[in-house]
Structures are given as C-alpha cells and as structure tokens.
Amino acid sequence: MALEIFHFKGKRFLIHFMKYKFVSSYWLSKLQKKKKIMESECSKKLEEEKLELRLGPPGQEHSSRFIKDESLPSFGYFSSMKSNGNQAHKFPAPEDHLAGSVLASPWAKNHQPTPPSSLQSSEKKQIAMPSNCPQKRTAPGPVVGWPPIRSFRKNLAAPSSSKVASETPIGLPHKVANEKKTVVAEPSVKGLFVKINMDGVPIGRKVNLKAHDSYKKLSAAVDELFRGLLAAQRDYSAGGVVNKQEKEKPITGLLDGNGEYTLVYEDNEGDRMLVGDVPWHMFVSTVKRLRVLKSSELSAINLGSSKKGKTVEN
Amino acid sequence: MMNYFPDEVLEHVFDFITCHKDRNSVSLVCKSWHRIERYSRRRVFIGNCYSISPERLIARFPGVKSLTLKGKPHFADFNLVPYDWGGFVYPWIKVLAETGIGLEELRLKRMVVSDESLELLSKSFVNFQSLVLVSCDGFSADGLAAIAANCRFLRELDLQENEVDDHRGHWLSCFPESCTSLVSLNFACLKGEVNLGALERLVSRSPNLKSLRLNRSVPLDTLQKLLMRAPQLVDLGIGSYVHDPLSEASNKLKHAIQRCKSIMSLSGFLEVAPRCMSAIYPICGNLTTLNLSYAPGIHGNKLTKLIQHCRKLQRLWILDCIGDKGLGVVASTCKELQELRVFPSDPFGAGNDAVTEEGLVLVSAGCPKLNSLLYFCQQMTNAALITVAKNCPNFIRFRLCILDPVRPDPVTNQPLDEGFGAIVQSCKQLKRLSLSGLLTDQVFLYIGMYAEQLEMLSIAFAADSDKGMLYVLNGCKKLRKLEIRDCPFGNAALLEDVGKYETMRSLWMSSCEVTLGGCKTVAENMPSLNVEIINESGQTVFNLDEGQKVDKMYLYRTLVGHRKDAPESNQTYLKCRGDLTRSDHHEPSLNDMIKDMKLKNISGDDDFIISESNNFKLQSQLFEKEEAEIMILKWKRL
C-alpha cells in the first residue's frame, strides 16, 4: 500500500505541472451549460474530438445540464489552487451557441486572474476525448444545496478563538497559530487579507484591507465583491428566469444601518462588532474577519462579547 | 398449534420482538396474531408523517406509547425544500391528546414544531418522559420552557441540530425543584445564553443524569462545577472549552474530569483552545464515541495526539482538517472503529487541508470493522475505492461526497463507476449509498445488479440517460428511498414501473428531465401515491404545459390521500388526483397476493403503512383460511 500511495503521490505531482495548461479549459467547462440538443451533438463531437465551450450564469435553466470533458486531468486541482483564496477569474468571451446564453458570469468581474496568460488566451480547446466518454454534467459555480451539509455546519467558520490566545482563523487550519501574537489574517508586504462572508451567498471572499484606507472605501469594495454574486444568487433561487442583464442592485448602507445589509466584523477576541465604530487603524489591527449580515437579523445576533462582565443583548 | 396459546402468552412472546420490521411481519401472519400484535404494540415508527393520519394510527395501535415521526424529505437539510413545505407536528399531538393516548415518548425529525405544539404536548400526557427533536424548527425557548415546567417525569430532552429561536434563556429555570428524573439533557444546538445557576441546580438534583450536552454559552467554570456534581455521566458535550492550561481553573477542571470515569461519549468543543486538550486525555481511553465535527479549532498535532489516546473508539465524527495523515493516525490507533464521518471544514473554499482518497484507504486498512462512512473529500480514485471495498466488506452505510460533484478519478480521468461498483459488489449488506464524482449509467447497472439490500440511494449530477434510473428501480428490490438531483432522468424512467413506488417510502427528483405530464401520469395511475411538485419559478403549476420540466418532484405512498396543509404562497403545489376506481381490479388470488408480497418484500419494511393498506389487508382473504396452511406459506417467506 505504501507503494500505491507513493504512486498516487507521484502521479499527482506529475499532473501538478500539467495543470496550468489545462486549467483554463477545466474552469471554463465548469461554468458551461448545455441544452438537451447538445447532448445529441455530443456523440458527433466525440468523433470530431472537439470540445466546445460556452458560458452562462448559474441557474439559468431549471435543470443544470452541462457538457464536460473528462479527459482533462486537472479537475479539482484548479479549485485546490489557492490564489488568495479567490476563486474568481477572468474569462474569454463566450461562444454564441446557446440561444439566450448570457455572459453575465458573476466571476467575470473579478480581479486577480490566475494564471493569467493561459486563461485569457484560450477560447477553444481541442481535446481528445476517450471514446467511451459520455456527455456529462458540470455543476455551475455556487450550487444550491451542494455540498450536502446542513446549514448548521456551514457556519462553523465563526472563529472560536480563546481569550488567552487567538488560534488560527478557521479555514486556514494549516497555519501554525502563533500563540504570543494575535495573528489576525494573512499579513504580507502586499496586503492584509481578511475573509468576508455574506448572508445568502455560499461563496466567501477575501478583501485586502491594506488596499483601503477608510471605511468608505472598504464599503465600496464589499459592494464590488458581492454585488454580482448576490444578483446571481437571487437569479438562481428565482429559478433562473432568463434575464439578460439582471439589474444588479448596489449594496449600500453597510455602515450606517440603513441598508438591507450591514457590515460587521469579528475581532481578535472573538467578539462581533459593528464596522465603523473605532478608528480605521485600530480596526485594521484587530479585525479577524468580516461578515455582511442582513440588517433585519442584526437584533437577533449578540453583538459584542457574550462573555461574562460585558453587556449582552438578549 | 399456535392458536391454542392464550393471548397473553403470545403477547409475552411478542414483547421480545422489538424491531419494527419484525413486528410488522408478525402482524401479517394471521388474524389473531394481527390482533394481539396490534394491541401490544408500544413503539410505532412512521417514516413519512403524510403517509398516514394520527386517527388511523390510533385506530390500529391504541396502546401506542412511543411515536417516531419524520417530516420533510431528506434534501430539506440542504435547503432544497421550501421552509413552509410542511411537516407540522401539531395535528398529531392534538389528535393524540384528544383520544387520551398515554404518550410517553415523541421523536421527531425534520418536522415543524411550534411552541403551541410543545405546550400542548407538555400538558396533555401525564407520563410524558422523552422528547427528541432532530433537525426540527419552528419553536423557541418558550416551547422548551413549557416542556420543562409541565412534564413532571421528564427523563429525556434531546435537541439535535434544530433551528431554535432562543433569545430568552429562561427555560432552564422552568424545571421545577421537584424534577429529579432527568437522564438526558442535550441543548448543544441552542445559540443563546442559559441560566447557569439553574443549570447547576438542575444537574445537582438529577442523580440519574447520564447524558449532558451543553451549548457554547456554558463557560468552563460551570462545566467544572457540573462535572463535580455529575461524575456518573456517560455522555458529555462540552460547550466552551477555553482556558489557560496553567491556571487554577484548568487544574480544577482536570480534577473534575478525572472523576468522570464512566464517560464513553464526548462531543462539542464548540469553542475551544486546543492547547488545553491534555486535560481530557485521562478519559480518552474509555471513549467509544468522539464527535469533534463542530470544533474546527482542534487540528493538526493537537488533534492527532488526542486521537492517539482513544484506542477504544467505535464512532468518530471529525472535520477534514484532520488530513490524510491524521486519518492514518486514526487507522493505527482506533482498531475498533465502526463509524467514521469526515465533514468539510471549509465547504466552499479551496480546501487545502481536506482529505483525499489516501486517508480513506488508510482507514479501511487499519479499521476492519468499519461499517458506516460519511466522507467529504477533495477527490477519489477507482483504485482507492476498490481497495476500500476489499478491506471493508461490511459496509452498511457508504456515503461519499466529493466536493466537486462531477470530478472523475484524477489519476485515470475515468468516471468512478468501477470504484462504486466494487463497493456494492463487495458489501453485500449495504443499505445506504450516496454517490458523487463523475458517474455514468454503468455505476447504476452495478448497483442494480449487486446492491440487493440497498434501502436508500442518493444521486447527484450523475448518469447519462434514463437507463441509470431504470437499472436501480428494476434491480434494487428493497429500495425504500430514492433521492435524485440534477440527473438526466425523464419520464421514460419515471413511468416504467409506477407500481414500484408503492413499495417505497418516497422518491425525490429535482432538476431532472421529468415533466409535468409525466408526474400527472404517475398520479393518475397510482391513487395510493401523492405526487407533489415544487416549482420555484413563480408560475402556478396550472399555467405550465405538460411538456415543461418540473423543478422538484416529491412523491410518496400514502393511505390518506392529499394533504391539506401544503403551502399556497410563493411555490405552487399540484396534487395530482388519481381518478381510477378500484372496481376494475380483479380480486387477486391468495397465491398471487403472497407472490406479490414476496416480490416486493413488503414485510421487510419498518413502516407499518404497507400492512395497513387495502392492497395487502389480508383479513378478508387470508384470514379465513386455515391458519396452519397460512403459517406454512409464511414461514417459507419469512
């Protein structure tokens, strides 16, 4: 068995180098959708050994049906690549095969493509498909109800940090906790990245606090990060009514309590606080992670410490 | 022979038969057994609360004392079912209360439980002892307060993963001073504060308390006091576990923990400072159950060190931050392991520390008794699954969830058909299977061929054609629950054998190719099935044309027709009405009936629904026959 594992490791290692070549087509295929007519065309395609790629936002149709090339060896490796934890990448223009398909991909907006050249260059990929490859379905970006875990487990990432030492933020468990200092997030020369989650959006993001110097700019950044995602999520849960350019509402009022959403953060002591109360530099030094919560649910949440000696909202 | 025994003797014999399936079988033997079993039945299990009504339950089992009810379909756990779909317990409690049933135990799963129901429950049954709520919602701390205050002989209050609105923590103080009967108290899922003083006093006056699971608001010093007062605990769920290992508090805790020599099950650690795990090492040697799946703070070395102390572990629930190496430690330490669940710690993230096929292979090699698995991983290979199948042929539950739902074998780029095929071929006792990864129709062929004991199958993003579903429906004779999402199964598969659905509890299909017309056809041909359609597009179902695909279809067998409590708001439900009358059915012969039951393995069901249904009410035909003749036929089958 040791040999097997080594073998696995060997293979994986080998593929690691290859992944950059295939990563673009994998990611593209992850987002594409197929209507039923394409299924019959697939057998033709098998003979032609050609893979057509197309894009569409998730949830556009009732059923999510996709074509996928299973010969791409890099499945999953792409998603395991951590580029600042950011899964968003730029995509080339879509093919126009699907009637009504829309490139309003929520991912299209976002920054930091990785690896840049191979993604942008490839529009079509000619890949040999094995003869027994049937047409497959690929899940779109944020899939409702996947992975199949109860909502109880989804919010585990609330840091259960101790009073004594702040342990590693959850979700980065491989980092060794420095128990003397308060390890806030990933500090580096370039930026201070803090995780941020939004109610109703299953995908979390990261925001670079060093790139902003005020709450206002942070609020704008949050809006930019989530506006598209939120619209896509609403689109999806509304059953994907084909709306070419679903009007994306800007997310406002994050700081003053007037908006639909409010920005809160969790500090190095595990307390949940409203963003905007303390001076910016103090905020940056103590923030561990951010959350965008529905303003209507704020009162139900214990803001501030729930530990003894501090006021508690009941 | 048997009919010369007085009823009391038979009743006494039946007392030894506790399993639902067996009791259902017993009730089908002959008229007198049916009668005796009926009156002596105390525990009833109803897998789908809409399959029968409380009135019929009581008519059949007037002596029922313990009722288990399940409401929403399984996929409701993953937000695929609208919150107002149904599953209300209130009507059940109301009817039970009105008919004077001596209810003592109520166990609910995925049901909507209002404060009103809890209050009615607490006031209607004098001897009520045990309330277990799993994945329920709709109630608040006020409902719990009513239970605490009014159930004078309460032994068990077990809340597992419920959505509770517990903004007021007063309910613990509602247990009267006279309440000393508590055996089990689990409120780990509550998010709010509780009255710590009341909790301490409650534990102090509960000498029989064996199981205590706290929520995260219970701090360390309270934990220490509780342990001092309840050293007899067998099952402990720790809330907050945050302390400085050098402090006095930590010392006191260590001392308190060491006194608890009976603890066999440990869970919680909802807030944790992992440096302090050493305090619990003294009790690890006795642990048979360990659930750290809510404790992402424990990982790396701390986690593996902890596990190395737990040599007797039989059940382990953990997060995937344990990594493959950590699973290796499990494999070399926990030789008695039977059940393993590995949950994703970062379900939507990049999962650097997730587990892969390697970890599973290690565990399968090191833990030969493994029979139940739930494994969320980054990837899986056919080779690994084949190895696992060889190492562990005893799987009863095998649920694999590859986080990318259509990922092939990363080594060979092949679908995972062969791997899962090996599992079903090797594990002849497999009852529950969940698939993921890239899968073609082939895997379903294997399942249909080999998974003879399979009762529940969950499929997502798999298969190429209707053939997949057909293989399963034709092959798995004992199938009871089939849930499918995002697969290309359409009307051809759905309509091939609609009679099959009567032998199953339920079928769920969402984001498949089934159309409204197909659903209607099922409903029209099978009056014993409810076919519910959940369309989220906002269109009322009647505006859809029959060729249009339905978003979600949930069909289930029932004896009481359409339910009246389906919601009318944003989603529209269509309850297809069956119009066929029974008059054009010929009365089947005795042999036909028995053959039918044999084929459909009816008596192997833990739902007594089948034995209630008119199709199988054998009284009129069978029971007139000589009982000896029947028994000979039955013994052959049973």
Tab-separated table of N, CA and C in Angstrom, chain B residues 211-331:
chain	number	residue	atom	x	y	z
B	211	SER	N	-26.531	11.716	30.382
B	211	SER	CA	-26.106	12.367	29.149
B	211	SER	C	-26.355	13.857	29.266
B	212	LEU	N	-25.299	14.647	29.080
B	212	LEU	CA	-25.415	16.098	29.213
B	212	LEU	C	-24.618	16.756	28.104
B	213	ARG	N	-25.317	17.499	27.251
B	213	ARG	CA	-24.613	18.187	26.166
B	213	ARG	C	-24.941	19.669	26.245
B	214	LEU	N	-23.877	20.448	26.452
B	214	LEU	CA	-24.042	21.875	26.705
B	214	LEU	C	-23.865	22.677	25.431
B	215	ASN	N	-24.370	23.903	25.460
B	215	ASN	CA	-24.139	24.762	24.296
B	215	ASN	C	-22.960	25.694	24.557
B	216	ARG	N	-22.639	26.476	23.570
B	216	ARG	CA	-21.379	27.194	23.658
B	216	ARG	C	-21.394	28.308	24.682
B	217	SER	N	-22.548	28.624	25.209
B	217	SER	CA	-22.577	29.705	26.189
B	217	SER	C	-22.189	29.230	27.591
B	218	VAL	N	-22.044	27.931	27.761
B	218	VAL	CA	-21.693	27.433	29.098
B	218	VAL	C	-20.184	27.484	29.265
B	219	PRO	N	-19.715	28.343	30.163
B	219	PRO	CA	-18.266	28.548	30.262
B	219	PRO	C	-17.588	27.445	31.054
B	220	LEU	N	-16.316	27.555	31.096
B	220	LEU	CA	-15.506	26.485	31.652
B	220	LEU	C	-15.770	26.232	33.128
B	221	ASP	N	-15.892	27.312	33.891
B	221	ASP	CA	-16.022	27.069	35.329
B	221	ASP	C	-17.357	26.399	35.646
B	222	THR	N	-18.369	26.715	34.870
B	222	THR	CA	-19.629	25.998	35.054
B	222	THR	C	-19.460	24.529	34.693
B	223	LEU	N	-18.752	24.297	33.627
B	223	LEU	CA	-18.512	22.908	33.222
B	223	LEU	C	-17.868	22.140	34.358
B	224	GLN	N	-16.887	22.776	34.947
B	224	GLN	CA	-16.182	22.109	36.031
B	224	GLN	C	-17.136	21.789	37.187
B	225	LYS	N	-17.981	22.743	37.507
B	225	LYS	CA	-18.929	22.503	38.608
B	225	LYS	C	-19.911	21.396	38.253
B	226	LEU	N	-20.358	21.395	37.022
B	226	LEU	CA	-21.312	20.370	36.605
B	226	LEU	C	-20.671	18.986	36.676
B	227	LEU	N	-19.432	18.897	36.257
B	227	LEU	CA	-18.773	17.595	36.283
B	227	LEU	C	-18.572	17.109	37.710
B	228	MET	N	-18.315	18.040	38.607
B	228	MET	CA	-18.156	17.652	40.005
B	228	MET	C	-19.463	17.082	40.541
B	229	ARG	N	-20.567	17.638	40.042
B	229	ARG	CA	-21.859	17.191	40.553
B	229	ARG	C	-22.375	15.950	39.854
B	230	ALA	N	-21.830	15.683	38.661
B	230	ALA	CA	-22.354	14.555	37.889
B	230	ALA	C	-21.232	13.664	37.382
B	231	PRO	N	-20.488	13.068	38.291
B	231	PRO	CA	-19.378	12.219	37.845
B	231	PRO	C	-19.851	10.921	37.205
B	232	GLN	N	-21.171	10.683	37.258
B	232	GLN	CA	-21.697	9.444	36.692
B	232	GLN	C	-22.006	9.580	35.210
B	233	LEU	N	-21.717	10.722	34.647
B	233	LEU	CA	-22.057	10.944	33.244
B	233	LEU	C	-21.437	9.912	32.322
B	234	VAL	N	-22.218	9.528	31.328
B	234	VAL	CA	-21.737	8.592	30.319
B	234	VAL	C	-21.469	9.325	29.000
B	235	ASP	N	-22.239	10.400	28.798
B	235	ASP	CA	-22.125	11.129	27.536
B	235	ASP	C	-22.013	12.616	27.850
B	236	LEU	N	-20.952	13.238	27.407
B	236	LEU	CA	-20.720	14.643	27.711
B	236	LEU	C	-20.505	15.451	26.440
B	237	GLY	N	-21.209	16.575	26.355
B	237	GLY	CA	-20.977	17.510	25.247
B	237	GLY	C	-20.500	18.826	25.834
B	238	ILE	N	-19.282	19.172	25.529
B	238	ILE	CA	-18.694	20.362	26.120
B	238	ILE	C	-19.046	21.581	25.297
B	239	GLY	N	-19.407	22.638	25.973
B	239	GLY	CA	-19.737	23.868	25.262
B	239	GLY	C	-18.484	24.659	24.982
B	240	SER	N	-18.153	25.482	25.950
B	240	SER	CA	-16.964	26.307	25.785
B	240	SER	C	-15.797	25.654	26.510
B	241	TYR	N	-14.711	25.535	25.811
B	241	TYR	CA	-13.553	24.866	26.405
B	241	TYR	C	-12.341	25.745	26.191
B	242	VAL	N	-12.377	26.831	26.894
B	242	VAL	CA	-11.333	27.831	26.688
B	242	VAL	C	-10.712	28.135	28.031
B	243	HIS	N	-9.469	27.807	28.180
B	243	HIS	CA	-8.811	28.120	29.449
B	243	HIS	C	-7.303	28.102	29.259
B	244	ASP	N	-6.658	28.702	30.173
B	244	ASP	CA	-5.213	28.726	30.175
B	244	ASP	C	-4.737	27.488	30.908
B	245	PRO	N	-3.979	26.641	30.249
B	245	PRO	CA	-3.605	25.370	30.884
B	245	PRO	C	-2.827	25.526	32.175
B	246	LEU	N	-2.317	26.719	32.420
B	246	LEU	CA	-1.528	26.888	33.646
B	246	LEU	C	-2.359	27.434	34.788
B	247	SER	N	-3.633	27.670	34.515
B	247	SER	CA	-4.413	28.379	35.527
B	247	SER	C	-5.024	27.414	36.536
B	248	GLU	N	-5.525	28.015	37.583
B	248	GLU	CA	-6.203	27.264	38.628
B	248	GLU	C	-7.464	26.607	38.065
B	249	ALA	N	-8.142	27.364	37.195
B	249	ALA	CA	-9.382	26.829	36.598
B	249	ALA	C	-9.084	25.544	35.851
B	250	SER	N	-7.968	25.558	35.184
B	250	SER	CA	-7.613	24.383	34.400
B	250	SER	C	-7.342	23.184	35.305
B	251	ASN	N	-6.669	23.436	36.399
B	251	ASN	CA	-6.398	22.359	37.353
B	251	ASN	C	-7.666	21.753	37.899
B	252	LYS	N	-8.552	22.653	38.267
B	252	LYS	CA	-9.828	22.172	38.822
B	252	LYS	C	-10.571	21.337	37.793
B	253	LEU	N	-10.493	21.799	36.563
B	253	LEU	CA	-11.183	21.060	35.508
B	253	LEU	C	-10.595	19.665	35.347
B	254	LYS	N	-9.288	19.616	35.345
B	254	LYS	CA	-8.627	18.313	35.185
B	254	LYS	C	-9.097	17.358	36.265
B	255	HIS	N	-9.125	17.888	37.464
B	255	HIS	CA	-9.543	17.055	38.591
B	255	HIS	C	-10.975	16.579	38.399
B	256	ALA	N	-11.832	17.485	37.972
B	256	ALA	CA	-13.242	17.132	37.788
B	256	ALA	C	-13.399	16.089	36.699
B	257	ILE	N	-12.660	16.267	35.634
B	257	ILE	CA	-12.782	15.323	34.522
B	257	ILE	C	-12.317	13.940	34.939
B	258	GLN	N	-11.263	13.922	35.706
B	258	GLN	CA	-10.728	12.614	36.082
B	258	GLN	C	-11.697	11.814	36.925
B	259	ARG	N	-12.590	12.525	37.596
B	259	ARG	CA	-13.565	11.799	38.423
B	259	ARG	C	-14.632	11.119	37.571
B	260	CYS	N	-14.740	11.558	36.318
B	260	CYS	CA	-15.821	11.032	35.480
B	260	CYS	C	-15.329	9.793	34.757
B	261	LYS	N	-15.355	8.710	35.469
B	261	LYS	CA	-14.746	7.513	34.897
B	261	LYS	C	-15.663	6.774	33.940
B	262	SER	N	-16.912	7.244	33.853
B	262	SER	CA	-17.865	6.493	33.020
B	262	SER	C	-18.076	7.098	31.646
B	263	ILE	N	-17.440	8.207	31.394
B	263	ILE	CA	-17.724	8.888	30.125
B	263	ILE	C	-17.244	8.040	28.966
B	264	MET	N	-18.186	7.738	28.082
B	264	MET	CA	-17.824	6.941	26.903
B	264	MET	C	-18.049	7.720	25.621
B	265	SER	N	-18.768	8.837	25.757
B	265	SER	CA	-19.069	9.591	24.548
B	265	SER	C	-18.766	11.059	24.809
B	266	LEU	N	-18.024	11.657	23.913
B	266	LEU	CA	-17.595	13.038	24.096
B	266	LEU	C	-17.840	13.825	22.815
B	267	SER	N	-18.377	15.051	22.987
B	267	SER	CA	-18.669	15.840	21.793
B	267	SER	C	-18.584	17.324	22.150
B	268	GLY	N	-18.883	18.155	21.173
B	268	GLY	CA	-18.961	19.585	21.442
B	268	GLY	C	-17.666	20.296	21.137
B	269	PHE	N	-17.079	20.896	22.169
B	269	PHE	CA	-15.917	21.760	21.995
B	269	PHE	C	-16.254	22.874	21.013
B	270	LEU	N	-17.416	23.470	21.260
B	270	LEU	CA	-17.921	24.460	20.329
B	270	LEU	C	-17.052	25.695	20.324
B	271	GLU	N	-16.424	25.946	21.452
B	271	GLU	CA	-15.400	26.975	21.489
B	271	GLU	C	-14.222	26.326	22.167
B	272	VAL	N	-13.078	26.419	21.553
B	272	VAL	CA	-12.002	25.599	22.108
B	272	VAL	C	-10.649	26.275	21.977
B	273	ALA	N	-9.855	26.099	23.008
B	273	ALA	CA	-8.448	26.456	22.955
B	273	ALA	C	-7.672	25.152	22.967
B	274	PRO	N	-7.184	24.744	21.827
B	274	PRO	CA	-6.646	23.387	21.697
B	274	PRO	C	-5.461	23.072	22.592
B	275	ARG	N	-4.812	24.085	23.138
B	275	ARG	CA	-3.674	23.779	23.991
B	275	ARG	C	-4.099	23.024	25.233
B	276	CYS	N	-5.400	23.098	25.508
B	276	CYS	CA	-5.856	22.544	26.767
B	276	CYS	C	-6.421	21.147	26.630
B	277	MET	N	-6.226	20.560	25.483
B	277	MET	CA	-6.845	19.259	25.278
B	277	MET	C	-6.280	18.204	26.205
B	278	SER	N	-5.081	18.433	26.688
B	278	SER	CA	-4.464	17.404	27.530
B	278	SER	C	-5.280	17.121	28.777
B	279	ALA	N	-6.104	18.078	29.153
B	279	ALA	CA	-6.901	17.851	30.360
B	279	ALA	C	-7.864	16.693	30.193
B	280	ILE	N	-8.232	16.399	28.978
B	280	ILE	CA	-9.199	15.316	28.817
B	280	ILE	C	-8.554	13.991	28.449
B	281	TYR	N	-7.255	13.984	28.305
B	281	TYR	CA	-6.612	12.700	27.991
B	281	TYR	C	-7.007	11.576	28.953
B	282	PRO	N	-7.147	11.851	30.242
B	282	PRO	CA	-7.451	10.753	31.171
B	282	PRO	C	-8.721	9.992	30.825
B	283	ILE	N	-9.679	10.641	30.201
B	283	ILE	CA	-10.913	9.911	29.899
B	283	ILE	C	-10.932	9.362	28.482
B	284	CYS	N	-9.937	9.699	27.692
B	284	CYS	CA	-9.960	9.274	26.291
B	284	CYS	C	-9.889	7.771	26.124
B	285	GLY	N	-9.256	7.131	27.071
B	285	GLY	CA	-9.070	5.698	26.930
B	285	GLY	C	-10.367	4.922	26.939
B	286	ASN	N	-11.404	5.524	27.504
B	286	ASN	CA	-12.689	4.823	27.594
B	286	ASN	C	-13.651	5.201	26.491
B	287	LEU	N	-13.282	6.203	25.721
B	287	LEU	CA	-14.253	6.740	24.772
B	287	LEU	C	-14.580	5.752	23.663
B	288	THR	N	-15.884	5.588	23.421
B	288	THR	CA	-16.294	4.825	22.241
B	288	THR	C	-16.857	5.742	21.166
B	289	THR	N	-17.254	6.931	21.576
B	289	THR	CA	-17.792	7.885	20.605
B	289	THR	C	-17.116	9.233	20.794
B	290	LEU	N	-16.629	9.810	19.722
B	290	LEU	CA	-15.998	11.117	19.789
B	290	LEU	C	-16.474	11.959	18.616
B	291	ASN	N	-17.048	13.111	18.930
B	291	ASN	CA	-17.567	13.973	17.871
B	291	ASN	C	-16.888	15.326	17.969
B	292	LEU	N	-15.942	15.552	17.077
B	292	LEU	CA	-15.252	16.839	17.046
B	292	LEU	C	-15.631	17.619	15.793
B	293	SER	N	-16.778	17.290	15.234
B	293	SER	CA	-17.099	17.885	13.933
B	293	SER	C	-17.587	19.315	14.049
B	294	TYR	N	-17.741	19.794	15.281
B	294	TYR	CA	-18.079	21.206	15.449
B	294	TYR	C	-16.917	21.978	16.026
B	295	ALA	N	-15.751	21.421	15.970
B	295	ALA	CA	-14.603	22.036	16.621
B	295	ALA	C	-13.458	22.256	15.649
B	296	PRO	N	-13.612	23.211	14.757
B	296	PRO	CA	-12.523	23.437	13.811
B	296	PRO	C	-11.259	23.938	14.479
B	297	GLY	N	-11.397	24.370	15.720
B	297	GLY	CA	-10.222	24.858	16.412
B	297	GLY	C	-9.244	23.773	16.808
B	298	ILE	N	-9.683	22.543	16.765
B	298	ILE	CA	-8.772	21.450	17.121
B	298	ILE	C	-8.274	20.813	15.839
B	299	HIS	N	-7.019	20.943	15.588
B	299	HIS	CA	-6.495	20.371	14.355
B	299	HIS	C	-5.019	20.089	14.527
B	300	GLY	N	-4.455	19.575	13.490
B	300	GLY	CA	-3.011	19.351	13.493
B	300	GLY	C	-2.582	18.395	14.584
B	301	ASN	N	-1.468	18.733	15.198
B	301	ASN	CA	-0.891	17.844	16.211
B	301	ASN	C	-1.803	17.619	17.387
B	302	LYS	N	-2.499	18.673	17.777
B	302	LYS	CA	-3.370	18.533	18.950
B	302	LYS	C	-4.415	17.463	18.688
B	303	LEU	N	-4.906	17.488	17.477
B	303	LEU	CA	-5.969	16.549	17.133
B	303	LEU	C	-5.433	15.125	17.114
B	304	THR	N	-4.297	14.951	16.447
B	304	THR	CA	-3.792	13.589	16.347
B	304	THR	C	-3.364	13.063	17.710
B	305	LYS	N	-2.818	13.938	18.520
B	305	LYS	CA	-2.431	13.486	19.862
B	305	LYS	C	-3.647	13.028	20.642
B	306	LEU	N	-4.701	13.784	20.505
B	306	LEU	CA	-5.935	13.424	21.197
B	306	LEU	C	-6.411	12.051	20.750
B	307	ILE	N	-6.414	11.864	19.452
B	307	ILE	CA	-6.926	10.602	18.928
B	307	ILE	C	-6.055	9.432	19.345
B	308	GLN	N	-4.775	9.697	19.477
B	308	GLN	CA	-3.884	8.597	19.871
B	308	GLN	C	-4.211	8.053	21.247
B	309	HIS	N	-4.940	8.839	22.019
B	309	HIS	CA	-5.334	8.355	23.346
B	309	HIS	C	-6.616	7.545	23.307
B	310	CYS	N	-7.296	7.563	22.159
B	310	CYS	CA	-8.642	6.970	22.109
B	310	CYS	C	-8.605	5.620	21.413
B	311	ARG	N	-8.119	4.642	22.114
B	311	ARG	CA	-7.920	3.350	21.460
B	311	ARG	C	-9.195	2.549	21.311
B	312	LYS	N	-10.235	2.935	22.055
B	312	LYS	CA	-11.431	2.100	22.012
B	312	LYS	C	-12.505	2.701	21.126
B	313	LEU	N	-12.153	3.696	20.376
B	313	LEU	CA	-13.151	4.433	19.624
B	313	LEU	C	-13.911	3.553	18.632
B	314	GLN	N	-15.228	3.688	18.668
B	314	GLN	CA	-16.051	2.973	17.692
B	314	GLN	C	-16.692	3.934	16.709
B	315	ARG	N	-16.930	5.133	17.175
B	315	ARG	CA	-17.570	6.100	16.296
B	315	ARG	C	-16.793	7.393	16.359
B	316	LEU	N	-16.392	7.916	15.228
B	316	LEU	CA	-15.618	9.147	15.173
B	316	LEU	C	-16.205	10.092	14.140
B	317	TRP	N	-16.567	11.300	14.603
B	317	TRP	CA	-17.038	12.338	13.688
B	317	TRP	C	-16.009	13.455	13.760
B	318	ILE	N	-15.527	13.860	12.598
B	318	ILE	CA	-14.369	14.748	12.610
B	318	ILE	C	-14.464	15.692	11.420
B	319	LEU	N	-13.642	16.728	11.435
B	319	LEU	CA	-13.576	17.627	10.289
B	319	LEU	C	-12.406	17.236	9.398
B	320	ASP	N	-12.479	17.671	8.155
B	320	ASP	CA	-11.442	17.216	7.230
B	320	ASP	C	-10.108	17.894	7.459
B	321	CYS	N	-10.059	18.812	8.398
B	321	CYS	CA	-8.747	19.387	8.696
B	321	CYS	C	-7.845	18.365	9.369
B	322	ILE	N	-8.400	17.195	9.647
B	322	ILE	CA	-7.544	16.143	10.176
B	322	ILE	C	-6.530	15.687	9.136
B	323	GLY	N	-6.910	15.821	7.886
B	323	GLY	CA	-5.977	15.478	6.803
B	323	GLY	C	-5.748	13.984	6.672
B	324	ASP	N	-5.150	13.613	5.573
B	324	ASP	CA	-4.878	12.192	5.325
B	324	ASP	C	-3.948	11.629	6.383
B	325	LYS	N	-2.979	12.434	6.796
B	325	LYS	CA	-2.036	11.920	7.800
B	325	LYS	C	-2.760	11.632	9.101
B	326	GLY	N	-3.647	12.553	9.451
B	326	GLY	CA	-4.418	12.346	10.671
B	326	GLY	C	-5.262	11.096	10.586
B	327	LEU	N	-5.803	10.848	9.421
B	327	LEU	CA	-6.588	9.619	9.257
B	327	LEU	C	-5.689	8.407	9.389
B	328	GLY	N	-4.448	8.573	9.016
B	328	GLY	CA	-3.506	7.486	9.231
B	328	GLY	C	-3.355	7.182	10.715
B	329	VAL	N	-3.339	8.241	11.503
B	329	VAL	CA	-3.264	8.033	12.951
B	329	VAL	C	-4.515	7.319	13.447
B	330	VAL	N	-5.641	7.715	12.924
B	330	VAL	CA	-6.887	7.032	13.283
B	330	VAL	C	-6.777	5.561	12.941
B	331	ALA	N	-6.253	5.305	11.762
B	331	ALA	CA	-6.175	3.914	11.308
B	331	ALA	C	-5.294	3.075	12.212
